[in-house]
Every structure is written in C-alpha cells, then in structure tokens.
Amino acid sequence: MYFWRIGVLLWELRQFFNMCFIKKIINLLIVSTILFASFSCANRQKQALFEKKSTANNSPKKELTPPNYQIKPGDLLQVKNLQNRNLIVNESFTKEKEASNNNHEQTYLVEQDSTIGLPILGRVKVGGLTRRDAANQVQSLYRKELKDPIIELKIINLKVTLLGEVKNQGIYNLLKDHTSLIEIIGEAGGLTDKASSNNLKIIRGGMQNPQIINLDLTDISTLSDSRTLLENNDIIYIAQNKRAIRSEKLQSMSAILQPVIALLNTALLIYTITR
C-alpha cells in the first residue's frame, strides 16, 4: 500500500511536469505568434521619394528630348473642332450617337495608305507625322472651309501597362505627347506601402526586342531622366520592398502556427478537465 501511494504520487508528478512542459510550449508559440504579428504591423512605412541627390544609372540615358511618336497605319485618332464640335463630325455618327444616347467621341482609323477620312476634306495623309504636326495640317486644311477652326487631335490607342505595387494596376492611355512615369503613377493612385521605390522597371521595345530600364524613385535626378517619358506599349513594374517580402513570409509561418496552438490548447483543456 505504501509503495502504491508512492507510485501514484510519482505518476502525478510526472503528469504535472508534462503539463508544465506543454504549457511552456504553448506559451512559447503564443509569444512567437504575437511577435510575428507585431513585426508584420511594424512593416508599414511611408514612401520616401526623391531623397537622394544623385545616383549612377545602370544604362545610358537617352537624349534630353526624345522624338515624338509618329502616327502609323492602324492608329486611332480623335479629331475635334473646339470652336464647334459638330462641324467636323460625320452626320451618320451624330444620328447614331443621339439614338444610342452615348457620350463616345468619333474616331478615325489611319488606313494602310497613312490617311484618314475626314468630313468635308475627304482623305488626309497623317501617317509619319507627330500628333502636333498632324493637328496643324488638319487645321490649315479646315481653315479653307471653316471660319477660324481650332483643331484638337488625339491618338487614343497608345497605352502603357502598370503592374506591381501601385494602388490601381491596369492599362493607361497616353493621350498627350509627353506623359511621364510620375504622372501615370499619380493617375494610378500612387505607390502602396509595400512598394520598393528604388526598384522600378520599365520594359520597353515590345515582345521582339524587350529592354529593361531600371529606375530609382528615391533619386531626384530620375525626374530629369528622359527614359521616364513613357512610350507606347511600355510595361511598368514596381517590385515589393524587402520588408513586405519578410512580412509575407512571417504571416505564412503564423498561419501555420495558429492551428497548432489551437490544437495544443484543446488538448491541454481536455487533459485539465479529465485529470
């Protein structure tokens, strides 16, 4: 009987120490999870742009003023007379617009012979011209037919693709001659908290001959870099910063640990009730 009581006491001591060990493991896991969560929350940071005075770029800059885009067959143009928008709009388009009650503007496709068909004027060659030169040419032709026309011409099919850590990814139109990278990022709502402002890439040159331009938005000299003037079909990618990458890894670890902690808590509760 005496030895039996000693045996029971030793078994209870063993169970007690086992329970303490389990508690220590659970506490350690809980503390680790809290630390992971705290570290993740601390990863929010403000974007510090244009803080550096200068930096060396890893590829040569282009000339200060890059050539303007030249109109090509297949381009889609908008031509308006700002004095009277209805004077150079096809009658059939006006009727269709009124019937469908839409606000779309009439467009003109540049044919393979580099011409567009305009009301009153007929076929006008615009291929090979810049947007401004084409607008001036159309305006001078309309001046012979209309009183003091003011012609606005836009190339509406030019676009860039914006990907990565911006608030609104997507495809953005280049409606004016010199659209800068900063303007497009602003139009997209700016960078996210996870963006690496010194690790931005522009992929330029199309699928056949792609070139990667690396840019650093923390460097003030980037503003004067003509490579930031966007071209048709540019792909812009803003990478994640290192803190965001570490944070995602920690969150993944936390997601794995949470069910383990819940399971151990359940086991400890059952043990405490049944002992």
PDB file of N, CA and C in Angstrom, residues 87-162:
ATOM      1  N   LEU A  87     -19.143  70.530 -86.349  1.00  0.00           N
ATOM      2  CA  LEU A  87     -18.854  70.895 -87.734  1.00  0.00           C
ATOM      3  C   LEU A  87     -18.041  69.852 -88.477  1.00  0.00           C
ATOM      4  N   ILE A  88     -17.233  69.083 -87.799  1.00  0.00           N
ATOM      5  CA  ILE A  88     -16.411  68.075 -88.487  1.00  0.00           C
ATOM      6  C   ILE A  88     -16.717  66.670 -87.981  1.00  0.00           C
ATOM      7  N   VAL A  89     -17.976  66.438 -87.681  1.00  0.00           N
ATOM      8  CA  VAL A  89     -18.424  65.106 -87.272  1.00  0.00           C
ATOM      9  C   VAL A  89     -19.342  64.571 -88.350  1.00  0.00           C
ATOM     10  N   ASN A  90     -19.141  63.338 -88.754  1.00  0.00           N
ATOM     11  CA  ASN A  90     -19.994  62.730 -89.773  1.00  0.00           C
ATOM     12  C   ASN A  90     -21.443  62.724 -89.323  1.00  0.00           C
ATOM     13  N   GLU A  91     -22.331  63.014 -90.244  1.00  0.00           N
ATOM     14  CA  GLU A  91     -23.763  63.078 -89.909  1.00  0.00           C
ATOM     15  C   GLU A  91     -24.275  61.736 -89.417  1.00  0.00           C
ATOM     16  N   SER A  92     -23.781  60.651 -90.019  1.00  0.00           N
ATOM     17  CA  SER A  92     -24.235  59.315 -89.610  1.00  0.00           C
ATOM     18  C   SER A  92     -23.839  59.038 -88.166  1.00  0.00           C
ATOM     19  N   PHE A  93     -22.643  59.487 -87.775  1.00  0.00           N
ATOM     20  CA  PHE A  93     -22.195  59.283 -86.393  1.00  0.00           C
ATOM     21  C   PHE A  93     -23.059  60.089 -85.429  1.00  0.00           C
ATOM     22  N   THR A  94     -23.412  61.323 -85.799  1.00  0.00           N
ATOM     23  CA  THR A  94     -24.251  62.173 -84.938  1.00  0.00           C
ATOM     24  C   THR A  94     -25.601  61.513 -84.686  1.00  0.00           C
ATOM     25  N   LYS A  95     -26.212  60.973 -85.736  1.00  0.00           N
ATOM     26  CA  LYS A  95     -27.513  60.306 -85.586  1.00  0.00           C
ATOM     27  C   LYS A  95     -27.393  59.061 -84.711  1.00  0.00           C
ATOM     28  N   GLU A  96     -26.309  58.297 -84.933  1.00  0.00           N
ATOM     29  CA  GLU A  96     -26.096  57.085 -84.129  1.00  0.00           C
ATOM     30  C   GLU A  96     -25.882  57.436 -82.673  1.00  0.00           C
ATOM     31  N   LYS A  97     -25.148  58.522 -82.416  1.00  0.00           N
ATOM     32  CA  LYS A  97     -24.866  58.951 -81.044  1.00  0.00           C
ATOM     33  C   LYS A  97     -26.146  59.385 -80.349  1.00  0.00           C
ATOM     34  N   GLU A  98     -26.999  60.121 -81.061  1.00  0.00           N
ATOM     35  CA  GLU A  98     -28.264  60.572 -80.476  1.00  0.00           C
ATOM     36  C   GLU A  98     -29.185  59.392 -80.201  1.00  0.00           C
ATOM     37  N   ALA A  99     -29.200  58.416 -81.117  1.00  0.00           N
ATOM     38  CA  ALA A  99     -30.084  57.259 -80.960  1.00  0.00           C
ATOM     39  C   ALA A  99     -29.663  56.381 -79.781  1.00  0.00           C
ATOM     40  N   SER A 100     -28.345  56.213 -79.603  1.00  0.00           N
ATOM     41  CA  SER A 100     -27.866  55.341 -78.535  1.00  0.00           C
ATOM     42  C   SER A 100     -27.642  56.084 -77.231  1.00  0.00           C
ATOM     43  N   ASN A 101     -27.719  57.415 -77.278  1.00  0.00           N
ATOM     44  CA  ASN A 101     -27.556  58.265 -76.088  1.00  0.00           C
ATOM     45  C   ASN A 101     -26.233  57.989 -75.378  1.00  0.00           C
ATOM     46  N   ASN A 102     -25.125  57.867 -76.177  1.00  0.00           N
ATOM     47  CA  ASN A 102     -23.810  57.656 -75.562  1.00  0.00           C
ATOM     48  C   ASN A 102     -22.948  58.895 -75.738  1.00  0.00           C
ATOM     49  N   ASN A 103     -21.891  58.964 -74.961  1.00  0.00           N
ATOM     50  CA  ASN A 103     -21.016  60.136 -74.966  1.00  0.00           C
ATOM     51  C   ASN A 103     -19.681  59.868 -75.649  1.00  0.00           C
ATOM     52  N   HIS A 104     -19.589  58.786 -76.425  1.00  0.00           N
ATOM     53  CA  HIS A 104     -18.343  58.468 -77.093  1.00  0.00           C
ATOM     54  C   HIS A 104     -18.069  59.458 -78.222  1.00  0.00           C
ATOM     55  N   GLU A 105     -16.801  59.799 -78.377  1.00  0.00           N
ATOM     56  CA  GLU A 105     -16.397  60.699 -79.450  1.00  0.00           C
ATOM     57  C   GLU A 105     -16.106  59.892 -80.715  1.00  0.00           C
ATOM     58  N   GLN A 106     -16.284  60.551 -81.865  1.00  0.00           N
ATOM     59  CA  GLN A 106     -15.995  59.875 -83.127  1.00  0.00           C
ATOM     60  C   GLN A 106     -14.494  59.671 -83.284  1.00  0.00           C
ATOM     61  N   THR A 107     -14.116  58.526 -83.828  1.00  0.00           N
ATOM     62  CA  THR A 107     -12.707  58.216 -84.047  1.00  0.00           C
ATOM     63  C   THR A 107     -12.465  57.939 -85.531  1.00  0.00           C
ATOM     64  N   TYR A 108     -11.205  58.084 -85.926  1.00  0.00           N
ATOM     65  CA  TYR A 108     -10.815  57.885 -87.315  1.00  0.00           C
ATOM     66  C   TYR A 108      -9.623  56.942 -87.363  1.00  0.00           C
ATOM     67  N   LEU A 109      -9.760  55.860 -88.119  1.00  0.00           N
ATOM     68  CA  LEU A 109      -8.697  54.867 -88.238  1.00  0.00           C
ATOM     69  C   LEU A 109      -7.723  55.289 -89.333  1.00  0.00           C
ATOM     70  N   VAL A 110      -6.431  55.227 -89.023  1.00  0.00           N
ATOM     71  CA  VAL A 110      -5.398  55.505 -90.018  1.00  0.00           C
ATOM     72  C   VAL A 110      -5.258  54.255 -90.897  1.00  0.00           C
ATOM     73  N   GLU A 111      -5.569  54.429 -92.173  1.00  0.00           N
ATOM     74  CA  GLU A 111      -5.541  53.293 -93.100  1.00  0.00           C
ATOM     75  C   GLU A 111      -4.099  52.958 -93.490  1.00  0.00           C
ATOM     76  N   GLN A 112      -3.955  51.861 -94.247  1.00  0.00           N
ATOM     77  CA  GLN A 112      -2.627  51.408 -94.664  1.00  0.00           C
ATOM     78  C   GLN A 112      -1.915  52.417 -95.560  1.00  0.00           C
ATOM     79  N   ASP A 113      -2.689  53.283 -96.226  1.00  0.00           N
ATOM     80  CA  ASP A 113      -2.059  54.323 -97.044  1.00  0.00           C
ATOM     81  C   ASP A 113      -1.733  55.571 -96.226  1.00  0.00           C
ATOM     82  N   SER A 114      -1.845  55.460 -94.871  1.00  0.00           N
ATOM     83  CA  SER A 114      -1.493  56.540 -93.926  1.00  0.00           C
ATOM     84  C   SER A 114      -2.479  57.708 -93.945  1.00  0.00           C
ATOM     85  N   THR A 115      -3.689  57.479 -94.444  1.00  0.00           N
ATOM     86  CA  THR A 115      -4.680  58.559 -94.494  1.00  0.00           C
ATOM     87  C   THR A 115      -5.861  58.259 -93.562  1.00  0.00           C
ATOM     88  N   ILE A 116      -6.593  59.330 -93.224  1.00  0.00           N
ATOM     89  CA  ILE A 116      -7.868  59.199 -92.521  1.00  0.00           C
ATOM     90  C   ILE A 116      -8.926  59.942 -93.352  1.00  0.00           C
ATOM     91  N   GLY A 117     -10.169  59.507 -93.224  1.00  0.00           N
ATOM     92  CA  GLY A 117     -11.251  60.152 -93.958  1.00  0.00           C
ATOM     93  C   GLY A 117     -11.986  61.138 -93.061  1.00  0.00           C
ATOM     94  N   LEU A 118     -11.861  62.425 -93.359  1.00  0.00           N
ATOM     95  CA  LEU A 118     -12.465  63.468 -92.538  1.00  0.00           C
ATOM     96  C   LEU A 118     -13.641  64.121 -93.266  1.00  0.00           C
ATOM     97  N   PRO A 119     -14.688  64.513 -92.517  1.00  0.00           N
ATOM     98  CA  PRO A 119     -15.807  65.241 -93.122  1.00  0.00           C
ATOM     99  C   PRO A 119     -15.311  66.499 -93.827  1.00  0.00           C
ATOM    100  N   ILE A 120     -15.904  66.788 -94.944  1.00  0.00           N
ATOM    101  CA  ILE A 120     -15.615  67.971 -95.774  1.00  0.00           C
ATOM    102  C   ILE A 120     -14.299  67.791 -96.544  1.00  0.00           C
ATOM    103  N   LEU A 121     -13.236  67.381 -95.869  1.00  0.00           N
ATOM    104  CA  LEU A 121     -11.916  67.299 -96.504  1.00  0.00           C
ATOM    105  C   LEU A 121     -11.708  66.029 -97.305  1.00  0.00           C
ATOM    106  N   GLY A 122     -12.323  64.937 -96.906  1.00  0.00           N
ATOM    107  CA  GLY A 122     -12.048  63.655 -97.537  1.00  0.00           C
ATOM    108  C   GLY A 122     -10.800  63.013 -96.962  1.00  0.00           C
ATOM    109  N   ARG A 123      -9.995  62.352 -97.813  1.00  0.00           N
ATOM    110  CA  ARG A 123      -8.806  61.652 -97.348  1.00  0.00           C
ATOM    111  C   ARG A 123      -7.671  62.640 -97.081  1.00  0.00           C
ATOM    112  N   VAL A 124      -7.093  62.533 -95.872  1.00  0.00           N
ATOM    113  CA  VAL A 124      -5.980  63.396 -95.480  1.00  0.00           C
ATOM    114  C   VAL A 124      -4.846  62.506 -94.979  1.00  0.00           C
ATOM    115  N   LYS A 125      -3.640  62.739 -95.497  1.00  0.00           N
ATOM    116  CA  LYS A 125      -2.497  61.925 -95.084  1.00  0.00           C
ATOM    117  C   LYS A 125      -1.932  62.452 -93.771  1.00  0.00           C
ATOM    118  N   VAL A 126      -1.859  61.574 -92.770  1.00  0.00           N
ATOM    119  CA  VAL A 126      -1.315  61.952 -91.456  1.00  0.00           C
ATOM    120  C   VAL A 126      -0.211  61.005 -91.007  1.00  0.00           C
ATOM    121  N   GLY A 127      -0.055  59.877 -91.695  1.00  0.00           N
ATOM    122  CA  GLY A 127       0.983  58.913 -91.319  1.00  0.00           C
ATOM    123  C   GLY A 127       2.372  59.516 -91.420  1.00  0.00           C
ATOM    124  N   GLY A 128       3.201  59.217 -90.436  1.00  0.00           N
ATOM    125  CA  GLY A 128       4.554  59.750 -90.406  1.00  0.00           C
ATOM    126  C   GLY A 128       4.667  61.087 -89.709  1.00  0.00           C
ATOM    127  N   LEU A 129       3.531  61.701 -89.362  1.00  0.00           N
ATOM    128  CA  LEU A 129       3.537  62.994 -88.673  1.00  0.00           C
ATOM    129  C   LEU A 129       3.410  62.784 -87.160  1.00  0.00           C
ATOM    130  N   THR A 130       3.913  63.735 -86.404  1.00  0.00           N
ATOM    131  CA  THR A 130       3.656  63.733 -84.965  1.00  0.00           C
ATOM    132  C   THR A 130       2.223  64.209 -84.731  1.00  0.00           C
ATOM    133  N   ARG A 131       1.738  64.018 -83.533  1.00  0.00           N
ATOM    134  CA  ARG A 131       0.375  64.465 -83.228  1.00  0.00           C
ATOM    135  C   ARG A 131       0.206  65.958 -83.488  1.00  0.00           C
ATOM    136  N   ARG A 132       1.177  66.743 -83.053  1.00  0.00           N
ATOM    137  CA  ARG A 132       1.065  68.202 -83.225  1.00  0.00           C
ATOM    138  C   ARG A 132       1.109  68.593 -84.698  1.00  0.00           C
ATOM    139  N   ASP A 133       2.015  67.975 -85.460  1.00  0.00           N
ATOM    140  CA  ASP A 133       2.104  68.289 -86.892  1.00  0.00           C
ATOM    141  C   ASP A 133       0.832  67.899 -87.616  1.00  0.00           C
ATOM    142  N   ALA A 134       0.259  66.758 -87.263  1.00  0.00           N
ATOM    143  CA  ALA A 134      -0.985  66.324 -87.902  1.00  0.00           C
ATOM    144  C   ALA A 134      -2.127  67.285 -87.569  1.00  0.00           C
ATOM    145  N   ALA A 135      -2.192  67.738 -86.310  1.00  0.00           N
ATOM    146  CA  ALA A 135      -3.239  68.691 -85.918  1.00  0.00           C
ATOM    147  C   ALA A 135      -3.091  70.003 -86.685  1.00  0.00           C
ATOM    148  N   ASN A 136      -1.858  70.472 -86.826  1.00  0.00           N
ATOM    149  CA  ASN A 136      -1.627  71.717 -87.572  1.00  0.00           C
ATOM    150  C   ASN A 136      -2.018  71.566 -89.033  1.00  0.00           C
ATOM    151  N   GLN A 137      -1.702  70.400 -89.622  1.00  0.00           N
ATOM    152  CA  GLN A 137      -2.041  70.178 -91.030  1.00  0.00           C
ATOM    153  C   GLN A 137      -3.553  70.143 -91.232  1.00  0.00           C
ATOM    154  N   VAL A 138      -4.251  69.398 -90.369  1.00  0.00           N
ATOM    155  CA  VAL A 138      -5.707  69.316 -90.487  1.00  0.00           C
ATOM    156  C   VAL A 138      -6.333  70.699 -90.261  1.00  0.00           C
ATOM    157  N   GLN A 139      -5.805  71.440 -89.297  1.00  0.00           N
ATOM    158  CA  GLN A 139      -6.343  72.779 -89.027  1.00  0.00           C
ATOM    159  C   GLN A 139      -6.161  73.710 -90.220  1.00  0.00           C
ATOM    160  N   SER A 140      -5.001  73.643 -90.875  1.00  0.00           N
ATOM    161  CA  SER A 140      -4.767  74.510 -92.032  1.00  0.00           C
ATOM    162  C   SER A 140      -5.693  74.146 -93.185  1.00  0.00           C
ATOM    163  N   LEU A 141      -6.008  72.865 -93.345  1.00  0.00           N
ATOM    164  CA  LEU A 141      -6.927  72.442 -94.398  1.00  0.00           C
ATOM    165  C   LEU A 141      -8.359  72.874 -94.087  1.00  0.00           C
ATOM    166  N   TYR A 142      -8.758  72.748 -92.835  1.00  0.00           N
ATOM    167  CA  TYR A 142     -10.111  73.157 -92.459  1.00  0.00           C
ATOM    168  C   TYR A 142     -10.280  74.677 -92.487  1.00  0.00           C
ATOM    169  N   ARG A 143      -9.178  75.400 -92.336  1.00  0.00           N
ATOM    170  CA  ARG A 143      -9.268  76.862 -92.361  1.00  0.00           C
ATOM    171  C   ARG A 143      -9.776  77.368 -93.714  1.00  0.00           C
ATOM    172  N   LYS A 144      -9.574  76.593 -94.757  1.00  0.00           N
ATOM    173  CA  LYS A 144     -10.060  76.966 -96.086  1.00  0.00           C
ATOM    174  C   LYS A 144     -11.571  76.752 -96.212  1.00  0.00           C
ATOM    175  N   GLU A 145     -12.127  75.912 -95.316  1.00  0.00           N
ATOM    176  CA  GLU A 145     -13.542  75.557 -95.399  1.00  0.00           C
ATOM    177  C   GLU A 145     -14.378  76.141 -94.263  1.00  0.00           C
ATOM    178  N   LEU A 146     -13.767  76.340 -93.089  1.00  0.00           N
ATOM    179  CA  LEU A 146     -14.490  76.786 -91.903  1.00  0.00           C
ATOM    180  C   LEU A 146     -13.890  78.086 -91.376  1.00  0.00           C
ATOM    181  N   LYS A 147     -14.648  78.774 -90.582  1.00  0.00           N
ATOM    182  CA  LYS A 147     -14.187  80.037 -90.007  1.00  0.00           C
ATOM    183  C   LYS A 147     -13.427  79.777 -88.700  1.00  0.00           C
ATOM    184  N   ASP A 148     -12.168  80.164 -88.721  1.00  0.00           N
ATOM    185  CA  ASP A 148     -11.299  80.091 -87.536  1.00  0.00           C
ATOM    186  C   ASP A 148     -11.413  78.771 -86.772  1.00  0.00           C
ATOM    187  N   PRO A 149     -11.149  77.644 -87.428  1.00  0.00           N
ATOM    188  CA  PRO A 149     -11.223  76.362 -86.699  1.00  0.00           C
ATOM    189  C   PRO A 149     -10.041  76.225 -85.718  1.00  0.00           C
ATOM    190  N   ILE A 150     -10.318  75.575 -84.599  1.00  0.00           N
ATOM    191  CA  ILE A 150      -9.252  75.214 -83.646  1.00  0.00           C
ATOM    192  C   ILE A 150      -9.312  73.688 -83.508  1.00  0.00           C
ATOM    193  N   ILE A 151      -8.338  73.031 -84.105  1.00  0.00           N
ATOM    194  CA  ILE A 151      -8.384  71.571 -84.193  1.00  0.00           C
ATOM    195  C   ILE A 151      -7.606  70.932 -83.047  1.00  0.00           C
ATOM    196  N   GLU A 152      -8.270  69.996 -82.382  1.00  0.00           N
ATOM    197  CA  GLU A 152      -7.633  69.159 -81.357  1.00  0.00           C
ATOM    198  C   GLU A 152      -7.559  67.738 -81.894  1.00  0.00           C
ATOM    199  N   LEU A 153      -6.364  67.177 -81.911  1.00  0.00           N
ATOM    200  CA  LEU A 153      -6.179  65.821 -82.423  1.00  0.00           C
ATOM    201  C   LEU A 153      -5.496  64.975 -81.355  1.00  0.00           C
ATOM    202  N   LYS A 154      -6.074  63.810 -81.079  1.00  0.00           N
ATOM    203  CA  LYS A 154      -5.505  62.884 -80.093  1.00  0.00           C
ATOM    204  C   LYS A 154      -5.309  61.516 -80.728  1.00  0.00           C
ATOM    205  N   ILE A 155      -4.228  60.865 -80.297  1.00  0.00           N
ATOM    206  CA  ILE A 155      -4.002  59.462 -80.674  1.00  0.00           C
ATOM    207  C   ILE A 155      -4.461  58.632 -79.480  1.00  0.00           C
ATOM    208  N   ILE A 156      -5.562  57.913 -79.633  1.00  0.00           N
ATOM    209  CA  ILE A 156      -6.204  57.331 -78.448  1.00  0.00           C
ATOM    210  C   ILE A 156      -5.889  55.852 -78.220  1.00  0.00           C
ATOM    211  N   ASN A 157      -5.085  55.250 -79.100  1.00  0.00           N
ATOM    212  CA  ASN A 157      -4.782  53.824 -78.905  1.00  0.00           C
ATOM    213  C   ASN A 157      -3.430  53.591 -78.252  1.00  0.00           C
ATOM    214  N   LEU A 158      -2.699  54.654 -77.912  1.00  0.00           N
ATOM    215  CA  LEU A 158      -1.407  54.489 -77.245  1.00  0.00           C
ATOM    216  C   LEU A 158      -1.637  54.187 -75.770  1.00  0.00           C
ATOM    217  N   LYS A 159      -0.907  53.226 -75.245  1.00  0.00           N
ATOM    218  CA  LYS A 159      -1.178  52.792 -73.863  1.00  0.00           C
ATOM    219  C   LYS A 159       0.072  52.227 -73.212  1.00  0.00           C
ATOM    220  N   VAL A 160       0.038  52.179 -71.895  1.00  0.00           N
ATOM    221  CA  VAL A 160       1.070  51.507 -71.102  1.00  0.00           C
ATOM    222  C   VAL A 160       0.371  50.595 -70.099  1.00  0.00           C
ATOM    223  N   THR A 161       1.089  49.595 -69.627  1.00  0.00           N
ATOM    224  CA  THR A 161       0.562  48.660 -68.628  1.00  0.00           C
ATOM    225  C   THR A 161       1.325  48.866 -67.321  1.00  0.00           C
ATOM    226  N   LEU A 162       0.568  49.062 -66.246  1.00  0.00           N
ATOM    227  CA  LEU A 162       1.160  49.337 -64.937  1.00  0.00           C
ATOM    228  C   LEU A 162       0.868  48.167 -64.000  1.00  0.00           C
TER     229      LEU A 162
END
